[in-house]
Amino acid sequence: MTDKDTKSKQTSQKDDTDVVMGEKEETEQEKIARQKKERSSIYFSKDAQLIQRAVHQQDDRLMNRALRQAFAQRSKLTKSILTQLSDTLLSHESHKESQAKLKEYLSKSASSDQMETDSQPEQSTPTPSTTTPQQPKQVLPEVEAFLHLLTVLFLIDSKQYQVAQQAANDLVESLQSQNRRTLNLIGAKALFYYARTYELLGNASAIRSNLLNALRTSSLRHDHYGQNVLVNLLLRNYLQDNLVDQASKLINKTPTVDFRSNSQLARFYYYKGRIKSIQLDYSDAYNCLMTAIRKAPTNSAKGFRVAAYKLAIIVQLLMGEIPEHNVFSQPQLRSALKPYLELTKQVRVGELLKFKDTVDKYADVYKADKTFTLIQRIRQNVIRTGLKKISTSYSRISFSDISQKLHFDNPDDVELIVAKAIRDGIIDAIIDHQGKFIQSRETVDVYSTTEPSDAFHKRINLCLKTHDEAVRAMRFPPDANKQKAQIQEAEERRKRQEELAEELEREDDDDDAEEEF
Amino acid sequence: MTSNSVQTAAGILSLLEEQDNDLKAAALTRLNGPIVDEFWAETADSIRRIEELYEDESFPQRKLAALIASRVYYHLNAFDESLQFALGAGDLFDVNKKNDEYTDKIVSKCIDTYITQRRAGEKNIDNRLLDIVERMFDRCFADGEYKQALGIAIESHRLDKIKESITKSNKPDELLEYTFDAAMNVIDVREFRQEVLRTLVGVYQQSSNPNHLAITQCHTFLDDSSKVAETLIKLLSSGDDDHVYVAYQVGFDLHDRAPQSFLTNIRSELSKTSKKNADPSEQDAAHEDKLDKLLSILTGQVSIQLYVDFLFRHNHTDLQVLKNIKGSFERNSILHSATITANAYMHAGTTIDQFLRENLEWLGKATNWAKFSATASLGVIHKGQIKESLNILKPYLPSDAQPTNANARNAPGAGSVYSEGGALYALGIIHSNHGDNMTDYLVNIVKKDSANPVVLHGACFGLGLCAMATGDRSLYERLKEILYLDNAVSGEAAGVAMGLVMMGSGNTAALEEMDAYAHETQHEKIIRGLSMGLALTMYGREEEANPLIDKLVADKDPILRYGAMYMIGLAYCGTSNNFAIRKLLQIAVSDVSDDVRRAAVINLGFLLFKSPKQCPRLVSLLAESYNPHVRYGVAMAIGISCAGTALRVALDVLDPLTKDGVDFVRQGALIAISMVLMQANESQEPKVSEYRKHYETVWNARGEEVMCKVGAILAQGVMDAGGRNVTICLHKSGHNKMRNIIGLALFTQYWFWYPYLHFLSMAFEPTAIIGLNKNLQMPKYHFTSQAKPSLFAYPPPMKPAQEKKTVKIGPAAELSLTAKAKAREQKKKRQEGGSAMDVEPSTPTPVEEKKEVDKKKKKEKEPDSEEKENPARVTPSQIKYLKFDKNERYTPIKFKDGQVELGFFLLKDNQPGQPETIVDFKNTKEEDLPEPEAPESFTWP
């Protein structure tokens, strides 16, 4: 997530510099910039229209689409666009208050926006898109909230965190006072950015109880979107303060949440995986992380995937397995996963010294990734891998040799470590206490055991599960073919009514004119 | 904020494990408040311990433990447990806390639990639960939320609280009305409903200005005729003119709603009082006069006469349509019969038999049962012509001189048994629900031992219709005798007629006899007649019908199961009762017999007609059933429940059915659409003209199945029924109209027997608003409809036949005017003051004038409102636009708060003594027209 944010921030900055240059050069450039701005302003107002339609048809998918489109364009947001949008959309009297609020935030965010200087006079001369003198219409609260949300986004992107926090506070407050089903999606997004502003300002723990309250409210209102987001936000919040126990209890006690969006589900699994890994439940943790990776989008959200992969690799190592090499060779992730590749190599070889070196070398990276504590647990595994190697190469070897090979400080420990390894089934050998050596047993052909079929079973299970999930995830609207026709008809009727209204108006005008005459 | 300092509640929770009570209490106290809300997930692990503390009698703070447990369970979404512990917390649980989600949720859960327990009839309800509910009531009263309190009281069946919330409130009238409405439409337990009504009567009578309309309504539902009569007498003798008006109005309402037996009782009570005063003083004479008027209202004389006048006056039948239909086929008895029926629908109650007159020869082609049906259609056309009925039907009725035995029938010139039977049936239709004097006539015919089964068939129908819902025991016995003749033809009709006579009575003896004979006889027809009879007898009895329904549903004879479906539909009609709906849906998909499944789906329509929007949604899945009978049922169910509403959702489901692969499904869909679109015009629902065109193509198409053609022809008839002035109306502002519902139910039997088609005329309700003065005459009076005239105008008449399809050129040939021009002309006529609205479509208009009119029309803007003249045609959807001027000479007495109903209302004269202009009756017998040639010219082979 963080990556995405920073990336968009970069682009927005780039945009701004472009415009600054244009300003310096010539009016032609300026015109192009203005046109660009108009275009994106139209773009956002189209989204607002889409939201209105979504509300009328009570269709979550339309709402989702509107939000997705708007968010994809967030880099294009500028102050003047927002002012213009709030001028056109919130011109009705009933929105005066919220309009004033939005303007207040924007004015507080002063200096950062270079556009400002030339955008102010522009407001006075009506731009082509606003020339049509329209009666101010009352818009839905959804649209109002949408604009508010865009403002918050813009403020975050332009690093005005204090103002953004204030705006987000107001937004969440106003949203929670309204109980509208159609607000759920916007509300969920708003909550996300609300928590984000607090996190950016470093006082995330302050809103924990607010989030808990919001979770309660949303579950009472059967607001699934809100519940999804809030559960994730809370988990994130707990984990930031290393309150793993609280987080795991929350997961256990929250009534099963029906996840509506894959991205939230992926996040949820990621957090769950993290909690489980800390609680030593590696195989569960690994399953959760793999699901999270599978559910995450394949092309975007690089940051999320990197984080998930890192953790997955560590967990896999902790389970005594070696991740496959192609995990590290994914082009997008290669550089980010390099420290982990090194680590894996050492674990694979079972060289305790080199392992130590690697850990020391990349300690800062691991600490930043919050995987350092887990990595320290891997040491055991490195020893075991070393043992395994030794036991396959030597049919009989003394403890002192082992100690030497694995660079143990205290050769007396070797006997205990070996005994544990035998008990765990890592190596198949017998300890000769008198002779102080271990005797390996004949290696059996793996293919004569049940191991291959177990492995197959595991893979087949995974495939079947994936298939099931895919089938379940596919949703067919009850009567898609009919609905299409109905929508068409509704559209036609709407058009007809509009025409009629227009005609009437014209007639009215004519009449008035006649009367005056 | 505590959360900043405290990261976990583990410390507090560990205190709970201590031995010392004080420590535990301290832990609980600390937990209570924000901590438990923030660390509920942690606390949930210790919930066992907290529960133990609550259960420990010796622990001093057990209530606090309960409160915390309740909150934890609340966070865990386990609201049942949460409620239990909240109850355990006693007074620590504060009901009056506002804007607190926890309190709101628990209180609402509490009320829900209370309601379900009360409804399940549980005797020992938790006192603590009761306490909270009582506290909620008190809070509602304190906050002035009387409606809320009333709602809870009604839901939880608390009569005392209902009464309390009405009397305590500042607007008792409004709440009374609300309760009455809820009682009729929301309460689904008949017994409780009656109790509520009884309570309401009590409250009404306490008020200083009792609402007599409402009181009599309550009494009507309680089936207490003597109380109603008492009220009426009190109103009449009070000497206040206003009260007399109210009495008349009550009379009209009663006649509209109450079953015949109830009316007879009231009449006899009323006439008793008149005889007491043998000494005719002047005052008494005036009183007598009023009493007579009231009696005439109750017998239906007034309303029937006015309705006949209205339908005749406003008749807008498009004869061209019939002509086109007639010309579309050559020799096909089924289509022939359907056309005659369609004609009957179109002219139902208008007394206009022009089409039949003009085509006597063609009419004569009807033979056998077709002749029966054709003759009966006269009854539909002349429905309500009580005085003239025998004259009109004389040529066809069995004469006393010629006994209807086999020899006489063969004699030339004598009536055939089929026309005789049809005429008796027609007689029944004309006198339906008002058959006082006609019953004897019919009984006499039935008495003749030698009577032919066909004649008996007609006579039984006639008797059933005349004596509908009288519960007349002797008549029932007479019909039973006919039934025991065990003739399939007469037996079927007798079975239905027995049901009609006993309608809605739930008479146990009758039910047992009918049930027994249904199992005894071999004739399917008789079984079917009896099973319908059983269903009719159980009309509106709701739960009372359950044992019999269960018995019949389990019967191995599909015909009886078929009857059981109708019994569910009729016993629960209009209630949307969940139990009934579930039962029907279950049978609709599981029964082995197609007939039963079809009936099950059709009856969903009867259950849901009060909430028409629900029905299409409910049955839309069934519309995709593989079973065509179910699909047909879907069409009919929607037709019934959405009749006259022009609902788009209904059309959306019906539309694909008109293109169905099975002919009878298409037939059903066509008829259902016409029922839905009754009186709708193009500006209301643009699809109307499309469907009209569709009907035309169906009956014209060569390759089309006969079934569909029949459907299209009938649909055309239904769409334009009663001269385009009637609609199918099964309830009036929530009050079921028994006659109409039964008519529709029997109409759906046409599947087996075409003569049942005529029963549809029972369901037609003139869409008229008629104002009357105290002499029960129509004064000149007008009110405004604040909507564009075109929105509710008559649909444009059909253009005369295209291409070669031209039939005879009749007077209707001049129908080429555009609708607008026509409407304009009508308006002009009205403005001229002439109530003379021509019966004929229009007089020929020169072409130039037409053009001119058209040109003008283009410029002229349509007005936003129109004046409606008494008696006015007002379609149900138009009602909300009506406005009654206060400055007028007359004030309508019923519509105090803008609540308008179709039908009659009384006008209070604000300037008594001034001469009144009375609207004359349009003479239904046109003197200037030559007396009809005796229809003996019927030719039959």
Coordinates of C-alpha atoms in Angstrom, one line a residue, chain A residues 26-264:
Chain A
E26 CA 4.1 30.6 -22.9
T27 CA 0.4 30.8 -23.0
E28 CA 0.0 28.0 -25.5
Q29 CA 1.3 25.6 -22.9
E30 CA -0.9 27.1 -20.3
K31 CA -3.9 26.6 -22.5
I32 CA -3.1 22.9 -22.9
A33 CA -2.7 22.6 -19.2
R34 CA -6.0 24.2 -18.7
Q35 CA -7.7 22.0 -21.2
K36 CA -6.1 19.1 -19.4
K37 CA -7.5 20.3 -16.2
E38 CA -11.0 20.8 -17.6
R39 CA -10.9 17.3 -19.0
S40 CA -10.1 15.8 -15.7
S41 CA -12.6 17.9 -14.0
I42 CA -15.2 16.6 -16.4
Y43 CA -13.9 13.2 -15.6
F44 CA -14.6 13.6 -11.9
S45 CA -18.0 15.1 -12.4
K46 CA -18.8 12.1 -14.6
D47 CA -17.8 9.9 -11.7
A48 CA -20.2 11.9 -9.5
Q49 CA -23.0 11.2 -12.0
L50 CA -22.1 7.5 -12.0
I51 CA -22.5 7.6 -8.2
Q52 CA -25.9 9.1 -8.5
R53 CA -26.9 6.4 -10.9
A54 CA -25.5 3.8 -8.6
V55 CA -27.6 5.2 -5.8
H56 CA -30.8 5.2 -7.8
Q57 CA -30.2 1.7 -9.0
Q58 CA -28.8 0.6 -5.7
D59 CA -26.0 -1.1 -7.5
D60 CA -22.8 -1.5 -5.6
R61 CA -20.9 -2.4 -8.7
L62 CA -21.5 0.9 -10.3
M63 CA -20.5 2.7 -7.1
N64 CA -17.3 0.6 -7.0
R65 CA -16.6 1.5 -10.6
A66 CA -17.0 5.2 -10.0
L67 CA -14.7 5.1 -7.0
R68 CA -12.1 3.0 -8.8
Q69 CA -12.1 5.3 -11.8
A70 CA -11.8 8.4 -9.6
F71 CA -9.0 6.9 -7.6
A72 CA -7.1 5.9 -10.7
Q73 CA -7.1 9.5 -11.6
R74 CA -6.2 10.9 -8.2
S75 CA -2.8 12.1 -9.5
K76 CA -4.7 14.6 -11.7
L77 CA -6.5 16.2 -8.7
T78 CA -5.6 19.8 -8.1
K79 CA -6.9 22.4 -5.9
S80 CA -8.6 24.3 -8.6
I81 CA -10.4 21.2 -9.9
L82 CA -11.7 20.5 -6.5
T83 CA -12.9 24.1 -6.0
Q84 CA -14.6 23.9 -9.4
L85 CA -16.2 20.6 -8.6
S86 CA -17.5 21.8 -5.3
D87 CA -18.8 25.0 -7.0
T88 CA -20.7 23.1 -9.7
L89 CA -22.0 20.2 -7.6
L90 CA -22.6 21.7 -4.3
S91 CA -24.2 25.0 -5.4
H92 CA -27.5 24.2 -3.9
E93 CA -28.3 25.9 -0.7
S94 CA -28.5 22.8 1.4
H95 CA -24.9 22.1 0.7
K96 CA -23.6 25.5 1.6
E97 CA -22.1 24.2 4.8
S98 CA -20.2 21.4 3.4
Q99 CA -19.0 23.5 0.5
A100 CA -17.7 26.1 2.9
K101 CA -15.9 23.3 4.8
L102 CA -14.2 22.0 1.7
K103 CA -13.1 25.4 0.7
E104 CA -11.7 25.9 4.2
Y105 CA -9.5 22.8 4.0
L106 CA -8.3 23.8 0.6
S107 CA -7.4 27.3 1.7
K108 CA -5.5 25.9 4.6
S109 CA -3.5 23.8 2.3
A110 CA -2.3 27.0 0.6
S111 CA 1.3 27.1 -0.6
S112 CA 1.9 23.6 -1.9
D113 CA -0.2 24.0 -5.0
Q114 CA 1.5 26.0 -7.6
M115 CA -1.7 26.1 -9.7
E116 CA -3.3 28.2 -7.2
T117 CA -2.0 31.5 -8.5
D118 CA -3.5 31.2 -11.9
S119 CA -6.5 29.2 -10.8
Q120 CA -8.0 31.9 -8.7
P121 CA -8.6 34.4 -11.5
E122 CA -9.9 31.6 -13.6
Q123 CA -12.7 31.0 -11.2
S124 CA -14.0 34.4 -11.8
T125 CA -14.1 34.0 -15.6
P126 CA -16.5 31.2 -16.2
T127 CA -14.9 28.2 -17.8
P128 CA -16.7 26.5 -20.7
S129 CA -17.9 23.6 -18.6
T130 CA -19.7 25.9 -16.2
T131 CA -21.1 28.4 -18.6
T132 CA -24.4 26.7 -19.0
P133 CA -26.5 28.5 -16.4
Q134 CA -28.0 25.6 -14.5
Q135 CA -30.4 25.7 -11.6
P136 CA -28.5 24.6 -8.6
K137 CA -29.6 21.1 -7.9
Q138 CA -29.6 19.3 -4.7
V139 CA -27.2 16.4 -4.9
L140 CA -27.2 13.2 -3.0
P141 CA -25.2 12.9 0.2
E142 CA -23.2 10.2 -1.6
V143 CA -21.9 12.8 -4.0
E144 CA -21.1 15.2 -1.2
A145 CA -19.2 12.5 0.6
F146 CA -17.4 11.6 -2.6
L147 CA -16.1 15.2 -3.1
H148 CA -15.1 15.3 0.5
L149 CA -13.2 12.1 0.1
L150 CA -11.5 13.4 -3.0
T151 CA -10.4 16.4 -1.0
V152 CA -8.9 14.2 1.7
L153 CA -7.1 12.2 -0.9
F154 CA -5.7 15.3 -2.5
L155 CA -4.6 16.6 0.9
I156 CA -2.8 13.3 1.7
D157 CA -1.2 13.3 -1.7
S158 CA 0.1 16.8 -1.2
K159 CA 1.4 15.9 2.2
Q160 CA -0.9 18.2 4.1
Y161 CA -1.4 15.6 6.8
Q162 CA -2.7 17.9 9.5
V163 CA -5.4 19.4 7.3
A164 CA -6.1 16.0 5.8
Q165 CA -6.6 14.5 9.3
Q166 CA -9.0 17.3 10.1
A167 CA -10.9 16.8 6.9
A168 CA -11.0 13.0 7.4
N169 CA -12.3 13.5 10.9
D170 CA -15.2 15.6 9.7
L171 CA -15.9 13.2 6.9
V172 CA -16.1 10.2 9.1
E173 CA -18.2 12.0 11.6
S174 CA -20.7 13.1 9.1
L175 CA -20.8 9.7 7.5
Q176 CA -21.5 7.9 10.8
S177 CA -24.4 10.2 11.5
Q178 CA -26.2 9.0 8.4
N179 CA -27.5 5.5 8.0
R180 CA -27.7 5.0 4.3
R181 CA -26.9 1.7 2.7
T182 CA -25.6 3.4 -0.4
L183 CA -23.0 5.3 1.6
N184 CA -21.3 2.1 2.8
L185 CA -18.7 1.9 0.1
I186 CA -17.7 5.5 0.3
G187 CA -17.8 5.2 4.1
A188 CA -15.4 2.3 4.0
K189 CA -13.0 4.2 1.8
A190 CA -13.3 7.2 4.0
L191 CA -12.4 5.1 7.1
F192 CA -9.4 3.8 5.4
Y193 CA -8.0 7.2 4.7
Y194 CA -9.0 8.4 8.1
A195 CA -6.8 5.7 9.7
R196 CA -4.1 6.5 7.1
T197 CA -3.9 10.1 8.1
Y198 CA -3.5 9.2 11.7
E199 CA -0.9 6.6 10.8
L200 CA 1.1 9.1 8.8
L201 CA 1.1 11.5 11.7
G202 CA 2.2 8.7 13.9
N203 CA -0.6 8.6 16.4
A204 CA -2.5 5.6 15.1
S205 CA -3.2 4.2 18.6
A206 CA -5.3 7.2 19.4
I207 CA -8.1 6.1 17.1
R208 CA -8.2 2.5 18.2
S209 CA -11.3 2.8 20.3
N210 CA -13.0 4.9 17.6
L211 CA -12.3 2.1 15.1
L212 CA -13.7 -0.4 17.5
N213 CA -16.9 1.6 17.9
A214 CA -17.2 2.0 14.2
L215 CA -16.8 -1.7 13.7
R216 CA -19.7 -2.3 16.1
T217 CA -21.8 0.2 14.3
S218 CA -21.1 -1.2 10.9
S219 CA -21.9 -4.7 12.1
L220 CA -25.2 -3.6 13.6
R221 CA -26.0 -1.9 10.3
H222 CA -24.9 -5.0 8.3
D223 CA -22.4 -2.8 6.5
H224 CA -20.1 -5.4 5.1
Y225 CA -17.7 -3.0 3.4
G226 CA -17.2 -1.1 6.5
Q227 CA -16.7 -4.2 8.6
N228 CA -14.1 -5.5 6.2
V229 CA -12.1 -2.4 6.2
L230 CA -12.4 -1.9 9.9
V231 CA -11.2 -5.3 10.8
N232 CA -8.1 -4.8 8.7
L233 CA -7.5 -1.4 10.0
L234 CA -7.7 -2.6 13.6
L235 CA -5.4 -5.5 12.9
R236 CA -2.9 -3.1 11.3
N237 CA -3.3 -0.8 14.2
Y238 CA -2.6 -3.6 16.8
L239 CA 0.3 -5.0 14.9
Q240 CA 1.9 -1.6 14.6
D241 CA 2.1 -1.5 18.4
N242 CA 3.1 -5.2 18.5
L243 CA -0.2 -6.1 20.2
V244 CA -0.2 -9.5 18.6
D245 CA -2.3 -11.1 21.3
Q246 CA -5.0 -8.5 21.0
A247 CA -5.0 -8.8 17.2
S248 CA -5.3 -12.6 17.3
K249 CA -8.1 -12.3 19.8
L250 CA -9.9 -9.9 17.6
I251 CA -9.6 -12.3 14.7
N252 CA -10.9 -15.2 16.8
K253 CA -13.8 -13.3 18.3
T254 CA -15.0 -11.2 15.4
P255 CA -18.1 -12.9 13.9
T256 CA -17.1 -14.2 10.5
V257 CA -17.0 -11.4 8.1
D258 CA -18.3 -11.9 4.7
F259 CA -15.6 -10.3 2.5
R260 CA -16.9 -8.3 -0.4
S261 CA -13.6 -7.3 -2.0
N262 CA -10.6 -9.3 -2.8
S263 CA -8.1 -6.7 -1.8
Q264 CA -9.6 -6.5 1.7

